[in-house]
Amino acid sequence: MVNQHITQDGFSALEQELARASFGPLAADEAADDASADDFAARTIAGLADIAGNPHIDSWRDKLDALKSRNAIAKPLRPCGRLTRAAGLVLEAVGLKMGVGSECMIELPPGSAIPTAEAEVVGFSGDKLFLMPTTETGGLLPGARVFPLESAPINDPMAGAKRLPVGWEMLGRVVDASGRPLDGLGPLGAKVDAPLSAPVINPLNREPIHKVLDVGVRAINSLLTVGRGQRMGLFAGSGVGKSVLLGTMARYTSAEVIVIGLIGERGREVKEFIEQILGEDGLARSVVVAAPADVSPVLRMQAAAYTTSLAEYFRDQGKHVLMLMDSLTRYAMAQREIALAIGEPPATKGYPPSVFAKLPALVERTGNGPEGGGSITAFYTVLTEGDDQQDPIADSARAILDGHIVLNRSLAEAGHYPAIDIEQSISRVMTSIIDDKHLERVRLFKQMLSRYQRNKDLINVGAYSSGRDQLLDRAIAMYPRMESFLQQGFREEAPFEPSIAMLNQLFE
């Protein structure tokens, strides 16, 4: 563009160039001969005055001014590709080179509710990119333009990995999988962000689990004691009380920060969990990431990774974090949807191999940090389809977690809450964090409970006569008290020390 800067004498640089073109040789000679500067300036101004009235010059000036205004509103050139195929959940695009996990915008036709749809690159084959939409794509046309989405992070604008906001400003807030607030309380005001993935922690650098974590549930505190930094699973079918148990732990667990991920659950349950189960006191020290069942599978997986990133941030600040994720099964199902859509073959009951690789990669990010630092104690709910404990996801989760708590539908139907099946549940770090007396009481309790359950049918029909089995006689006498011990009200708190005292009283 030609510089339109106005000189001190009121003429533009363009007019001065025209003056030099008209009087060039004469002006150059006079300047070279060191002629009078005043005389030269007077003649130049007079020449410019004559040119100012020239219609050709005025016409060119108008055209240049018009080009200048158009240049001011012109957008820079952007690389773009084109959609070539849309089949099921996956879109195919050509003409772009983007990494897996990158985001892009797809142009929608005029008149659509939104001008563009967002999508994420989930794979490629040769020059074709496989895209998974994360927003509504109604009205999408063949050949629609695809633009890379550039989002500069807060800390490092040159970073390529996707980063989302974290920080202390997030406490008390409810956000979606992309870090946008859902609670209507205004912008987050976060000054820090973090990538969705994190480097692997050397297992030898982790602090061992050696401290008890009080979760406020009597049955867990006394019989399935949880250590700070442990990863536990809550295994149950639908409607057995997983969310209620999570809410109880969120209110009463002795953790400094709570991070909750609601992944793939019903939209109604999100508000219900926050207002009725978590409550104001629980929310004040919590961050909630919500990705209901009706959002894209890409966003459901992103929400799980974002929940873990938030917990990692607070752990790195030296805090003891309680992370609750409901549910790990929905995360696996989201990965199954994506993998099958891009052509990965199923392996075990419809689940492709990538699902079983993603689960440990997510779970291993939690746990204790370096010696003297923070910790993440994680509880993952695992939905067992048809109450089948041999479900592929349940079986895989049991192998990678540090313990499992099984909720029994029969107990729930009998009004026994929390419906924890003590016989099928276990805490793998319990023996290293409790004393010998406590461990002996737990062994006796399980022995009595198991003896009663194995002979329950005989006892109910009156086929067992007292005196035949001394241990069973004792179990029958103790069972009402043991059953009462295992039950706890939804709003009732059971700290660790009183729970151990009640366990000891059962055998005194």
PDB file of N, CA, C and O in Angstrom, residues 95-99 127 129:
ATOM      1  N   GLY A  95      -7.268 -32.166   1.641  1.00  0.00           N
ATOM      2  CA  GLY A  95      -6.708 -30.834   1.410  1.00  0.00           C
ATOM      3  C   GLY A  95      -6.071 -30.201   2.624  1.00  0.00           C
ATOM      4  O   GLY A  95      -5.625 -29.060   2.555  1.00  0.00           O
ATOM      5  N   LEU A  96      -6.020 -30.897   3.754  1.00  0.00           N
ATOM      6  CA  LEU A  96      -5.417 -30.355   4.970  1.00  0.00           C
ATOM      7  C   LEU A  96      -4.438 -31.357   5.561  1.00  0.00           C
ATOM      8  O   LEU A  96      -4.613 -32.569   5.406  1.00  0.00           O
ATOM      9  N   LYS A  97      -3.419 -30.854   6.229  1.00  0.00           N
ATOM     10  CA  LYS A  97      -2.499 -31.684   7.000  1.00  0.00           C
ATOM     11  C   LYS A  97      -2.600 -31.257   8.456  1.00  0.00           C
ATOM     12  O   LYS A  97      -2.120 -30.200   8.842  1.00  0.00           O
ATOM     13  N   MET A  98      -3.265 -32.073   9.269  1.00  0.00           N
ATOM     14  CA  MET A  98      -3.495 -31.770  10.672  1.00  0.00           C
ATOM     15  C   MET A  98      -3.220 -33.021  11.499  1.00  0.00           C
ATOM     16  O   MET A  98      -3.448 -34.143  11.044  1.00  0.00           O
ATOM     17  N   GLY A  99      -2.736 -32.823  12.710  1.00  0.00           N
ATOM     18  CA  GLY A  99      -2.433 -33.927  13.597  1.00  0.00           C
ATOM     19  C   GLY A  99      -3.673 -34.473  14.276  1.00  0.00           C
ATOM     20  O   GLY A  99      -4.695 -33.782  14.409  1.00  0.00           O
ATOM     21  N   ASP A 127      -4.170 -39.262   2.396  1.00  0.00           N
ATOM     22  CA  ASP A 127      -4.439 -37.819   2.408  1.00  0.00           C
ATOM     23  C   ASP A 127      -5.783 -37.486   3.045  1.00  0.00           C
ATOM     24  O   ASP A 127      -6.135 -36.309   3.145  1.00  0.00           O
ATOM     25  N   LEU A 129      -8.488 -37.147   6.073  1.00  0.00           N
ATOM     26  CA  LEU A 129      -8.600 -36.973   7.519  1.00  0.00           C
ATOM     27  C   LEU A 129      -9.966 -37.464   7.968  1.00  0.00           C
ATOM     28  O   LEU A 129     -10.980 -37.212   7.317  1.00  0.00           O
TER      29      LEU A 129
END
